[in-house]
Coordinates of C-alpha atoms in Angstrom, one line a residue:
M1 CA 12.7 -7.3 25.2
S2 CA 15.4 -6.7 28.1
Q3 CA 16.8 -3.3 28.0
H4 CA 20.3 -4.6 27.4
S5 CA 18.9 -5.5 24.0
H6 CA 18.2 -2.2 23.1
V7 CA 21.7 -1.0 24.4
Q8 CA 25.1 -1.5 22.5
R9 CA 28.7 -0.9 24.1
M10 CA 31.2 0.2 21.9
S11 CA 34.1 -1.0 24.3
R12 CA 32.4 -4.8 23.7
M13 CA 31.4 -4.6 20.1
M14 CA 33.5 -6.1 17.1
L15 CA 33.7 -2.9 14.8
K16 CA 36.7 -1.8 13.5
T17 CA 36.1 2.1 11.4
L18 CA 38.7 3.3 8.6
R19 CA 40.0 6.8 8.3
D20 CA 40.9 6.0 4.4
D21 CA 38.6 4.8 1.7
P22 CA 39.1 1.1 0.2
A23 CA 41.6 1.5 -2.5
D24 CA 38.6 -0.2 -4.9
A25 CA 35.8 1.8 -3.8
E26 CA 34.2 3.9 -6.8
T27 CA 30.5 4.9 -5.0
A28 CA 29.9 6.5 -1.9
S29 CA 28.1 3.8 -0.1
H30 CA 31.0 1.2 -1.2
K31 CA 33.3 3.6 0.9
L32 CA 31.4 4.9 3.7
L33 CA 29.7 1.0 4.4
V34 CA 33.3 -0.4 4.6
R35 CA 34.7 2.8 6.6
A36 CA 31.8 2.8 9.0
G37 CA 32.4 -1.2 9.5
Y38 CA 29.1 -2.0 8.1
V39 CA 30.2 -4.8 5.9
R40 CA 33.5 -6.0 4.6
R41 CA 34.2 -7.8 1.2
S42 CA 34.5 -11.7 1.6
S43 CA 35.5 -12.2 -2.5
A44 CA 34.6 -10.8 -5.7
G45 CA 30.7 -9.1 -5.4
V46 CA 30.3 -11.2 -2.0
W47 CA 29.7 -9.4 1.4
T48 CA 30.0 -10.0 4.9
W49 CA 27.4 -7.9 7.2
L50 CA 29.1 -7.1 10.2
P51 CA 27.3 -6.4 13.4
L52 CA 26.1 -2.5 12.3
G53 CA 25.4 -3.5 9.1
K54 CA 23.1 -6.8 10.1
R55 CA 20.8 -3.9 12.4
V56 CA 20.4 -1.6 9.5
L57 CA 19.9 -4.8 6.8
E58 CA 17.2 -6.8 9.4
N59 CA 15.7 -2.9 10.2
V60 CA 15.1 -2.7 5.9
A61 CA 13.7 -6.4 6.3
R62 CA 11.2 -5.6 9.3
V63 CA 9.5 -2.7 7.2
V64 CA 9.3 -4.9 4.4
R65 CA 7.8 -7.8 6.2
E66 CA 5.5 -5.5 7.9
E67 CA 3.8 -4.0 4.9
M68 CA 3.7 -7.5 3.2
D69 CA 1.6 -8.8 6.0
A70 CA -0.2 -5.8 5.8
I71 CA -1.7 -6.8 2.2
G72 CA -2.1 -10.5 3.1
G73 CA 1.2 -11.7 2.0
Q74 CA 2.3 -15.2 3.7
E75 CA 6.0 -15.8 4.6
V76 CA 7.5 -18.9 3.4
L77 CA 11.2 -19.7 2.4
L78 CA 12.3 -21.3 -0.6
P79 CA 15.8 -23.3 -1.0
A80 CA 18.3 -21.3 -2.9
L81 CA 19.7 -24.6 -4.4
L82 CA 17.4 -25.4 -7.1
P83 CA 16.9 -28.2 -9.9
R84 CA 18.4 -26.7 -13.4
E85 CA 15.5 -28.0 -15.2
L86 CA 12.7 -26.0 -13.7
Y87 CA 14.6 -22.9 -15.2
E88 CA 14.5 -25.0 -18.6
T89 CA 11.6 -25.9 -18.5
T90 CA 10.6 -22.1 -18.9
G91 CA 13.4 -21.5 -21.3
R92 CA 14.7 -19.0 -18.5
A93 CA 18.1 -21.1 -18.4
E94 CA 19.0 -19.8 -21.8
E95 CA 17.7 -16.4 -21.3
Y96 CA 19.8 -15.9 -18.1
G97 CA 23.1 -17.5 -19.8
D98 CA 25.9 -17.0 -17.9
L99 CA 24.4 -15.0 -15.2
L100 CA 22.9 -18.6 -13.7
F101 CA 25.8 -19.8 -11.1
S102 CA 25.3 -24.0 -12.1
L103 CA 26.4 -27.1 -10.3
K104 CA 26.2 -30.5 -10.5
D105 CA 25.7 -32.7 -7.1
R106 CA 28.0 -35.8 -6.4
K107 CA 25.0 -38.0 -8.8
G108 CA 25.8 -35.7 -11.7
V109 CA 22.3 -33.7 -11.5
D110 CA 22.0 -30.1 -12.7
Y111 CA 21.7 -27.2 -10.0
V112 CA 21.4 -23.3 -9.9
L113 CA 21.2 -20.9 -7.6
G114 CA 18.1 -18.9 -7.8
P115 CA 18.4 -15.5 -9.3
T116 CA 14.4 -15.6 -8.9
H117 CA 11.9 -18.0 -7.5
E118 CA 8.9 -18.0 -10.3
E119 CA 9.4 -21.7 -11.2
L120 CA 9.6 -23.2 -7.5
F121 CA 6.6 -20.9 -6.2
A122 CA 4.6 -22.1 -9.1
Q123 CA 5.2 -25.7 -8.1
V124 CA 4.2 -25.0 -4.5
V125 CA 1.2 -23.5 -5.3
K126 CA 0.4 -26.3 -7.6
D127 CA 1.2 -28.8 -4.7
Q128 CA -0.9 -26.6 -2.4
C129 CA -3.7 -25.7 -3.6
S130 CA -6.4 -27.1 -6.3
S131 CA -10.0 -24.8 -6.1
Y132 CA -10.8 -21.4 -6.8
K133 CA -11.5 -21.6 -3.4
D134 CA -7.8 -21.5 -2.5
M135 CA -7.1 -18.3 -4.6
P136 CA -6.2 -15.3 -4.3
V137 CA -3.0 -16.0 -2.5
I138 CA 0.2 -13.8 -2.1
L139 CA 3.1 -15.8 -1.0
Y140 CA 6.9 -13.8 -0.3
Q141 CA 10.2 -14.6 1.1
I142 CA 13.5 -12.5 1.9
Q143 CA 16.1 -14.9 1.1
I144 CA 19.8 -14.4 -0.6
K145 CA 19.9 -15.0 -4.5
Y146 CA 23.2 -15.2 -6.9
R147 CA 23.7 -14.0 -10.3
D148 CA 27.2 -14.5 -11.6
E149 CA 27.6 -10.8 -12.4
A150 CA 30.7 -10.6 -15.2
R151 CA 32.1 -7.2 -13.1
P152 CA 30.2 -6.9 -9.9
R153 CA 31.2 -3.7 -8.9
S154 CA 29.6 -0.6 -6.3
G155 CA 30.1 -2.6 -3.5
V156 CA 26.7 -4.4 -2.3
L157 CA 25.0 -2.5 -4.9
R158 CA 25.9 -4.7 -7.3
G159 CA 26.9 -8.5 -5.9
R160 CA 27.1 -11.9 -7.0
E161 CA 24.9 -12.7 -4.0
F162 CA 22.7 -10.5 -2.4
H163 CA 19.2 -10.0 0.0
M164 CA 16.1 -10.2 -2.0
K165 CA 12.3 -9.9 -1.2
D166 CA 10.2 -11.5 -3.8
S167 CA 6.6 -12.0 -3.7
Y168 CA 4.3 -13.6 -6.1
S169 CA 0.5 -13.6 -6.1
F170 CA -1.6 -16.4 -7.5
D171 CA -5.2 -15.7 -9.4
T172 CA -7.7 -17.2 -11.3
S173 CA -8.6 -14.2 -13.2
D174 CA -6.7 -11.1 -15.2
E175 CA -8.9 -8.4 -12.8
G176 CA -7.8 -10.3 -9.5
L177 CA -4.0 -10.3 -11.0
A178 CA -4.5 -6.6 -11.5
A179 CA -5.8 -6.1 -8.4
A180 CA -2.9 -8.1 -6.6
Y181 CA -0.5 -5.8 -8.3
G182 CA -2.3 -2.6 -7.0
L183 CA -1.8 -3.9 -3.6
H184 CA 1.8 -4.4 -4.2
R185 CA 2.4 -1.1 -5.8
E186 CA 0.8 0.4 -3.0
A187 CA 2.8 -1.3 -0.6
Y188 CA 5.7 -0.6 -2.3
Q189 CA 5.4 3.1 -2.0
R190 CA 4.6 2.5 1.8
I191 CA 7.6 0.7 2.4
F192 CA 10.1 3.2 0.7
E193 CA 8.4 6.2 2.2
R194 CA 9.0 4.6 5.8
L195 CA 12.7 3.6 4.9
G196 CA 13.1 7.5 3.8
F197 CA 13.8 7.1 0.5
D198 CA 13.2 9.7 -2.7
F199 CA 11.8 7.5 -5.4
R200 CA 10.2 7.4 -8.7
I201 CA 7.9 5.1 -10.2
V202 CA 8.6 4.4 -13.8
S203 CA 7.2 1.9 -16.8
A204 CA 9.6 -0.7 -17.6
V205 CA 10.3 -3.7 -19.5
S206 CA 9.8 -7.3 -18.2
G207 CA 13.5 -9.0 -19.4
A208 CA 14.1 -12.3 -18.8
M209 CA 11.0 -12.3 -16.3
G210 CA 8.5 -12.1 -18.9
G211 CA 4.9 -10.7 -19.0
S212 CA 2.9 -7.6 -19.7
A213 CA 2.6 -4.6 -17.7
S214 CA 5.7 -3.9 -15.3
E215 CA 6.9 -0.9 -13.3
E216 CA 10.5 -0.2 -11.3
F217 CA 10.6 2.0 -8.3
L218 CA 14.0 3.8 -8.7
A219 CA 15.7 5.8 -6.2
P220 CA 17.7 9.0 -7.8
A221 CA 21.4 9.1 -7.5
A222 CA 24.5 9.6 -9.2
A223 CA 26.1 6.2 -8.8
G224 CA 22.7 4.5 -10.7
E225 CA 23.4 2.0 -13.3
D226 CA 19.7 3.0 -14.2
T227 CA 18.9 6.0 -16.9
Y228 CA 14.9 7.1 -16.6
V229 CA 13.4 9.8 -18.4
Q230 CA 10.5 12.1 -16.9
C231 CA 8.7 15.0 -18.5
P232 CA 8.7 18.0 -16.4
S233 CA 5.3 19.1 -18.6
C234 CA 3.0 15.7 -17.7
G235 CA 5.0 14.2 -15.3
F236 CA 5.4 11.0 -17.3
A237 CA 8.6 8.4 -16.3
A238 CA 10.0 5.5 -17.6
N239 CA 13.3 3.3 -17.4
T240 CA 15.2 4.3 -20.7
E241 CA 14.4 1.0 -22.1
A242 CA 10.6 1.4 -21.8
L243 CA 10.5 4.3 -23.3
T244 CA 8.9 4.5 -27.0
T245 CA 8.4 6.5 -30.3
T246 CA 5.7 7.3 -32.3
V247 CA 6.5 8.7 -35.8
A248 CA 3.4 8.9 -38.4
P249 CA 4.1 7.8 -42.2
S250 CA 4.0 10.2 -44.9
P251 CA 3.2 9.1 -48.2
V252 CA 5.9 7.5 -50.4
E253 CA 4.6 9.4 -53.3
G254 CA 6.4 12.3 -54.7
H255 CA 9.9 12.0 -54.0
P256 CA 12.7 12.2 -56.5
P257 CA 14.3 9.3 -57.6
V258 CA 17.2 7.7 -56.2
E259 CA 20.3 9.9 -56.9
E260 CA 24.1 8.2 -56.4
L261 CA 26.4 10.6 -55.4
D262 CA 30.1 10.4 -55.5
T263 CA 31.4 10.6 -52.0
P264 CA 35.1 9.4 -51.8
D265 CA 36.8 9.1 -48.3
T266 CA 33.4 9.2 -46.7
P267 CA 32.5 6.1 -44.5
T268 CA 31.4 8.2 -41.2
I269 CA 28.4 10.2 -41.0
E270 CA 30.5 12.8 -39.8
T271 CA 32.7 13.0 -42.9
L272 CA 29.5 12.4 -45.1
A273 CA 27.9 15.4 -43.6
A274 CA 30.6 17.5 -43.8
H275 CA 31.2 16.5 -47.5
L276 CA 27.6 17.1 -48.5
G277 CA 26.6 20.2 -46.3
I278 CA 23.9 18.6 -44.8
P279 CA 22.9 17.9 -41.1
A280 CA 23.7 14.5 -39.7
S281 CA 19.8 13.7 -39.0
A282 CA 19.3 13.9 -43.0
T283 CA 21.5 10.9 -43.4
L284 CA 20.8 6.8 -42.4
K285 CA 22.9 5.2 -40.5
N286 CA 23.0 1.5 -40.7
L287 CA 24.9 -0.5 -38.1
L288 CA 25.8 -4.0 -38.9
V289 CA 25.3 -6.8 -35.8
K290 CA 25.3 -10.3 -35.5
V291 CA 22.0 -12.0 -34.2
D292 CA 22.9 -15.6 -33.2
G293 CA 25.9 -15.5 -35.9
E294 CA 23.5 -13.8 -38.5
I295 CA 24.2 -10.5 -40.0
T296 CA 21.1 -8.1 -39.4
A297 CA 21.1 -4.2 -40.2
V298 CA 20.0 -1.8 -37.7
G299 CA 18.6 1.7 -39.4
V300 CA 18.6 4.8 -37.3
P301 CA 18.9 8.9 -38.0
G302 CA 22.5 9.5 -38.8
D303 CA 22.6 12.2 -35.8
R304 CA 21.7 8.8 -33.2
E305 CA 23.5 6.5 -31.9
V306 CA 22.0 2.5 -31.3
D307 CA 21.9 1.1 -28.1
L308 CA 23.4 -2.0 -27.9
G309 CA 21.3 -2.7 -24.5
K310 CA 17.9 -1.9 -25.5
L311 CA 18.9 -3.7 -28.8
A312 CA 19.9 -7.0 -26.8
E313 CA 16.8 -6.6 -24.7
H314 CA 14.7 -6.2 -27.7
L315 CA 15.9 -9.5 -29.4
A316 CA 16.8 -11.5 -26.1
P317 CA 17.6 -14.7 -25.5
A318 CA 19.8 -14.2 -29.0
E319 CA 22.9 -13.1 -28.5
V320 CA 23.6 -9.8 -30.2
E321 CA 27.3 -8.7 -31.0
V322 CA 28.7 -6.0 -33.5
V323 CA 30.3 -7.2 -36.8
T324 CA 34.1 -7.4 -37.2
A325 CA 36.7 -6.9 -40.0
E326 CA 36.8 -10.6 -40.2
D327 CA 32.9 -10.5 -40.9
F328 CA 33.2 -7.8 -43.7
A329 CA 36.2 -10.0 -45.4
G330 CA 33.7 -13.1 -45.8
R331 CA 30.8 -10.9 -47.3
P332 CA 32.0 -8.6 -50.2
D333 CA 28.2 -7.5 -50.7
L334 CA 28.8 -5.8 -47.9
V335 CA 31.1 -2.3 -48.3
R336 CA 32.0 -1.0 -44.9
G337 CA 31.2 2.5 -44.5
Y338 CA 28.7 2.5 -47.3
V339 CA 26.1 0.4 -46.6
G340 CA 22.6 1.0 -47.5
P341 CA 19.2 -0.8 -47.0
Q342 CA 17.8 -0.3 -50.6
G343 CA 18.7 -3.7 -52.7
M344 CA 19.7 -5.2 -49.3
A345 CA 17.0 -5.2 -47.1
G346 CA 15.3 -8.7 -46.8
K347 CA 18.2 -10.2 -48.6
A348 CA 21.6 -9.4 -47.6
F349 CA 20.1 -9.1 -44.1
R350 CA 17.3 -8.8 -42.0
Y351 CA 16.4 -4.8 -41.3
L352 CA 15.7 -3.3 -38.4
A353 CA 15.1 0.0 -38.0
D354 CA 14.0 2.8 -35.1
P355 CA 10.6 4.3 -35.7
R356 CA 11.8 7.5 -37.3
I357 CA 12.6 5.5 -40.0
A358 CA 9.3 6.0 -41.1
P359 CA 7.1 4.9 -44.2
G360 CA 7.8 8.0 -46.3
T361 CA 11.0 9.4 -44.7
S362 CA 13.4 10.1 -47.3
W363 CA 17.6 9.9 -46.6
V364 CA 21.1 10.1 -47.6
T365 CA 22.9 6.6 -47.2
G366 CA 25.1 4.3 -48.4
A367 CA 24.6 3.3 -51.9
N368 CA 26.4 -0.4 -51.4
K369 CA 29.6 0.6 -53.3
P370 CA 32.8 2.2 -52.3
D371 CA 33.1 6.1 -52.1
S372 CA 29.1 6.2 -52.8
H373 CA 26.3 7.1 -51.4
A374 CA 22.8 7.6 -52.3
R375 CA 20.4 10.7 -51.7
H376 CA 16.2 10.1 -51.8
V377 CA 16.4 7.1 -50.5
V378 CA 12.7 6.8 -49.4
C379 CA 11.6 3.8 -46.9
G380 CA 8.4 2.3 -48.0
R381 CA 9.5 2.8 -51.6
D382 CA 13.2 1.8 -52.0
F383 CA 13.4 -0.5 -49.1
E384 CA 11.2 -2.4 -46.2
V385 CA 11.8 -2.6 -42.3
D386 CA 10.9 -5.7 -41.4
Q387 CA 11.1 -5.0 -37.9
Y388 CA 10.7 -1.8 -36.0
L389 CA 12.1 -1.3 -32.6
D390 CA 13.1 1.6 -30.1
V391 CA 16.7 1.3 -30.2
V392 CA 18.4 4.6 -30.2
V393 CA 20.4 6.3 -27.3
V394 CA 17.6 8.3 -25.6
E395 CA 18.7 12.0 -25.0
P396 CA 17.7 15.0 -23.1
G397 CA 15.1 16.9 -25.3
D398 CA 13.3 13.6 -27.2
P399 CA 9.5 14.2 -27.2
C400 CA 7.6 13.1 -24.5
P401 CA 5.6 10.3 -25.8
R402 CA 2.5 11.3 -23.6
C403 CA 2.2 15.2 -24.0
G404 CA 5.6 15.8 -26.9
A405 CA 7.4 18.0 -24.7
G406 CA 11.1 17.6 -23.9
I407 CA 12.2 14.8 -21.3
E408 CA 14.6 15.0 -19.3
L409 CA 17.0 12.4 -18.0
D410 CA 18.4 11.3 -15.1
R411 CA 20.1 8.4 -13.0
A412 CA 18.8 6.1 -10.4
I413 CA 19.4 2.6 -8.7
E414 CA 16.7 -0.1 -8.9
I415 CA 15.3 -0.8 -5.4
G416 CA 12.0 -2.4 -6.7
H417 CA 10.5 -3.8 -9.5
I418 CA 6.7 -5.6 -10.0
F419 CA 5.4 -7.4 -12.9
Q420 CA 2.1 -8.9 -14.2
L421 CA 4.0 -12.3 -15.6
G422 CA 0.3 -13.3 -16.4
R423 CA 0.2 -17.5 -17.0
K424 CA 3.9 -18.0 -18.6
Y425 CA 5.0 -19.6 -15.6
A426 CA 1.5 -21.1 -14.9
D427 CA 1.5 -22.6 -18.9
A428 CA 5.1 -24.4 -18.3
F429 CA 3.8 -26.0 -15.3
E430 CA 0.0 -26.4 -16.0
L431 CA -0.7 -24.8 -13.0
D432 CA -4.8 -25.3 -13.1
V433 CA -7.3 -25.2 -10.4
L434 CA -10.7 -26.4 -10.4
G435 CA -13.0 -23.5 -11.0
Q436 CA -16.6 -22.3 -9.7
N437 CA -17.9 -24.4 -12.9
G438 CA -16.0 -27.7 -11.9
K439 CA -13.7 -27.2 -15.0
P440 CA -10.0 -26.5 -14.5
V441 CA -8.7 -22.9 -14.6
R442 CA -5.4 -21.7 -15.4
V443 CA -3.7 -19.4 -12.3
T444 CA -2.4 -16.2 -13.6
M445 CA 0.8 -14.8 -11.4
G446 CA 2.1 -11.4 -10.4
S447 CA 6.0 -10.9 -9.2
Y448 CA 6.9 -8.5 -7.1
G449 CA 10.7 -7.6 -5.9
I450 CA 12.5 -5.7 -3.4
G451 CA 16.3 -5.6 -3.3
V452 CA 16.8 -5.4 0.8
S453 CA 20.8 -5.5 0.5
R454 CA 20.7 -3.2 -2.3
A455 CA 18.2 -0.9 -0.3
V456 CA 20.6 -0.3 2.6
A457 CA 23.6 1.1 -0.1
A458 CA 21.2 3.0 -1.9
L459 CA 19.9 4.7 1.2
A460 CA 23.7 5.5 1.6
E461 CA 23.9 6.9 -1.6
Q462 CA 21.0 9.4 -1.2
T463 CA 21.3 10.2 2.8
H464 CA 25.3 10.6 3.1
D465 CA 26.9 13.9 3.6
E466 CA 30.7 14.8 3.8
L467 CA 31.4 13.1 6.9
G468 CA 29.5 9.9 6.5
L469 CA 26.8 7.9 6.7
C470 CA 23.3 9.9 7.5
W471 CA 20.8 7.1 8.2
P472 CA 16.8 7.5 8.7
R473 CA 15.5 6.8 11.7
E474 CA 13.7 3.8 10.7
V475 CA 16.7 1.8 9.4
A476 CA 19.3 3.2 11.6
P477 CA 21.4 0.8 14.1
A478 CA 20.1 2.7 16.7
D479 CA 18.0 5.7 17.8
V480 CA 20.8 7.5 19.7
H481 CA 25.0 7.3 19.6
I482 CA 26.5 8.5 23.0
V483 CA 29.9 9.6 23.5
A484 CA 31.6 9.7 26.7
A485 CA 33.8 12.6 25.3
G486 CA 36.5 12.6 28.7
K487 CA 37.9 10.1 31.4
A488 CA 35.7 8.1 34.2
K489 CA 32.8 10.6 35.1
Q490 CA 31.9 11.1 31.7
T491 CA 32.0 7.0 31.0
E492 CA 29.8 6.4 33.7
L493 CA 27.3 9.5 33.2
A494 CA 27.2 7.9 29.2
L495 CA 26.4 4.4 30.1
E496 CA 23.7 5.6 33.2
L497 CA 22.0 7.6 30.0
A498 CA 22.4 4.7 28.1
E499 CA 20.7 2.3 31.2
K500 CA 18.0 4.6 31.1
L501 CA 17.0 5.1 27.4
G502 CA 17.3 1.1 26.9
A503 CA 14.7 0.9 29.6
A504 CA 12.7 3.0 27.6
G505 CA 12.5 1.2 24.4
V506 CA 15.0 3.8 22.7
R507 CA 17.8 2.2 20.9
V508 CA 21.5 3.4 22.1
L509 CA 24.9 3.0 20.7
V510 CA 27.1 4.1 23.6
D511 CA 30.9 4.8 22.6
D512 CA 32.4 3.6 26.5
R513 CA 35.6 2.8 24.4
A514 CA 38.3 3.6 27.1
S515 CA 41.5 3.6 25.1
V516 CA 40.0 5.9 22.2
S517 CA 40.0 9.8 22.2
P518 CA 37.2 12.2 21.9
G519 CA 38.2 13.2 18.4
V520 CA 38.3 9.8 17.0
K521 CA 34.7 9.5 18.7
F522 CA 33.2 12.1 17.4
T523 CA 34.7 11.2 13.8
D524 CA 33.3 7.8 14.3
A525 CA 30.0 8.9 15.2
E526 CA 29.4 10.5 12.4
L527 CA 31.0 8.6 9.7
I528 CA 28.5 5.8 11.5
G529 CA 25.6 8.2 11.1
V530 CA 22.9 7.3 13.7
P531 CA 20.5 10.2 13.8
Q532 CA 20.8 11.6 17.2
I533 CA 24.5 11.9 18.9
L534 CA 24.4 12.7 22.7
V535 CA 27.6 13.5 24.3
A536 CA 28.6 13.4 27.7
G537 CA 31.6 15.9 28.0
R538 CA 33.2 18.6 29.6
R539 CA 30.0 19.8 31.7
A540 CA 29.1 16.0 32.7
G541 CA 29.9 17.2 36.4
D542 CA 27.0 19.7 36.0
G543 CA 24.3 17.5 34.8
V544 CA 24.4 19.3 31.5
V545 CA 25.2 17.2 28.2
E546 CA 25.1 18.2 24.4
L547 CA 22.4 16.8 21.7
K548 CA 23.6 17.0 18.1
D549 CA 21.2 16.0 14.9
R550 CA 23.2 14.0 12.9
R551 CA 21.5 15.0 9.8
T552 CA 21.3 19.1 10.0
G553 CA 24.2 19.5 12.7
E554 CA 22.0 21.3 15.0
R555 CA 23.4 21.0 18.5
E556 CA 22.2 22.5 22.1
E557 CA 23.1 21.8 25.8
L558 CA 20.4 20.7 27.6
P559 CA 20.2 19.4 31.1
V560 CA 20.5 15.2 31.5
D561 CA 16.7 15.4 32.5
E562 CA 15.5 17.4 29.4
A563 CA 18.0 15.0 27.1
L564 CA 16.5 12.2 28.3
A565 CA 12.9 13.2 28.0
R566 CA 13.3 14.3 24.4
L567 CA 15.0 11.5 23.2
T568 CA 12.4 9.2 25.5
A569 CA 9.7 11.1 23.8
A570 CA 11.2 10.8 19.9
G571 CA 11.6 6.9 20.3

């Protein structure tokens, strides 16, 4: 590589920084990546990566490639335009629904823009591998993916087009899958450590991907859309969607008989609890929803809320929506505000419940009559639960499923996800190889994703300060940002320093713009966020420059030779 490829002159670069935040920007990464000239919005959820941004994006991809290659991954590149029938074969066309970008070619054949590539990778391996001797295989690609998000937001954090590394392992045994999963888990830890992330590994649910074991890599950040739990006592961590609750059943015998209560004007838990002088936790809340159009009741303790997102995950691909006044009008047996499961569960509606509604628990709940409730309604005696689901909104202090201590909640950005898919996709495409005994063996798969473009934004969220971006060295667009703070003498020295550092392999961004004031140059240097800022200023004629650490703010004046030696050694 020539030394000139290490030096970027801002006088020749397409770079436009902004003083003000974009009007539609809410997150720090969205504001700063646009203001610093890293990205530009093309359309809703679609972004152009400008020269500085492209360098950071490629640096993230480079780290990912190096670690994937280190575990034996082989890089390929599959098309983004895929036949829709592939996704219909696995059922994922229905599961993804409107998230799939769909189109037809001129002959009327249906295509989609790939959100992930399990289906096509399975077909590639089916075509290329025929024997157990061809296994195990790890294939990966770094490619643009597409999801038709209804409300793309937060800049490149949640776009409709995004860069992703997706890899897939293929093995002939469950033990082989577990080994490949372990290799990826360790590689992901090295990747995120190298990139400079503060991250957590948490238990997760597989969702539309399918499979069994699943873990997420989360970057704690205020802008995160994922909520996760962690236990300060034992270290347990999980996505809230994967958190499970276990309540031991108790005897259903020995409870008083059901007692009907006159409770006028108490259609809510709050009014009922106040009327009876009892805690909301003693009441049973029954939320009515429609699951693919069928009325279904969801029972939770009265002091808890139903997490409709978790409910939808559990019931996918079925469509879940809350009932409306019109739905009640068509069902006179359902009394709004006074619904109870006794005499109704399994008859008038399917009854789902949180595990806290365990057999033997006794509740105050609706009596299925206007202005009436019932006391001593016992699960397992007066009603049965058709299916238990963890569907309440998780709250701080809820018991840790591992040790029982109170959990804590925090927000984070998902930056990676690993799955043990098993044989879902191999079964769909009859992906077999010849085993050692000469008989066909069904292949088992793993799927492992990293959001490459999302990682850029997530790093910006975690590392920025009040002045601008503050990149870790591994991903920064340059190692040092040289500022010529003055006229010809300072510019001459800045370019001389840039050439020497570039020749030594140090990546340099040099601000040699003639028509820009030193104040604007300093502001831009802070905003752009290169780890080291070298200023050729008022003492340039004496051979003295100022070196500033962007993250700590520490600065010192050094002779030119010492500054060069220090930066060269660091590079």
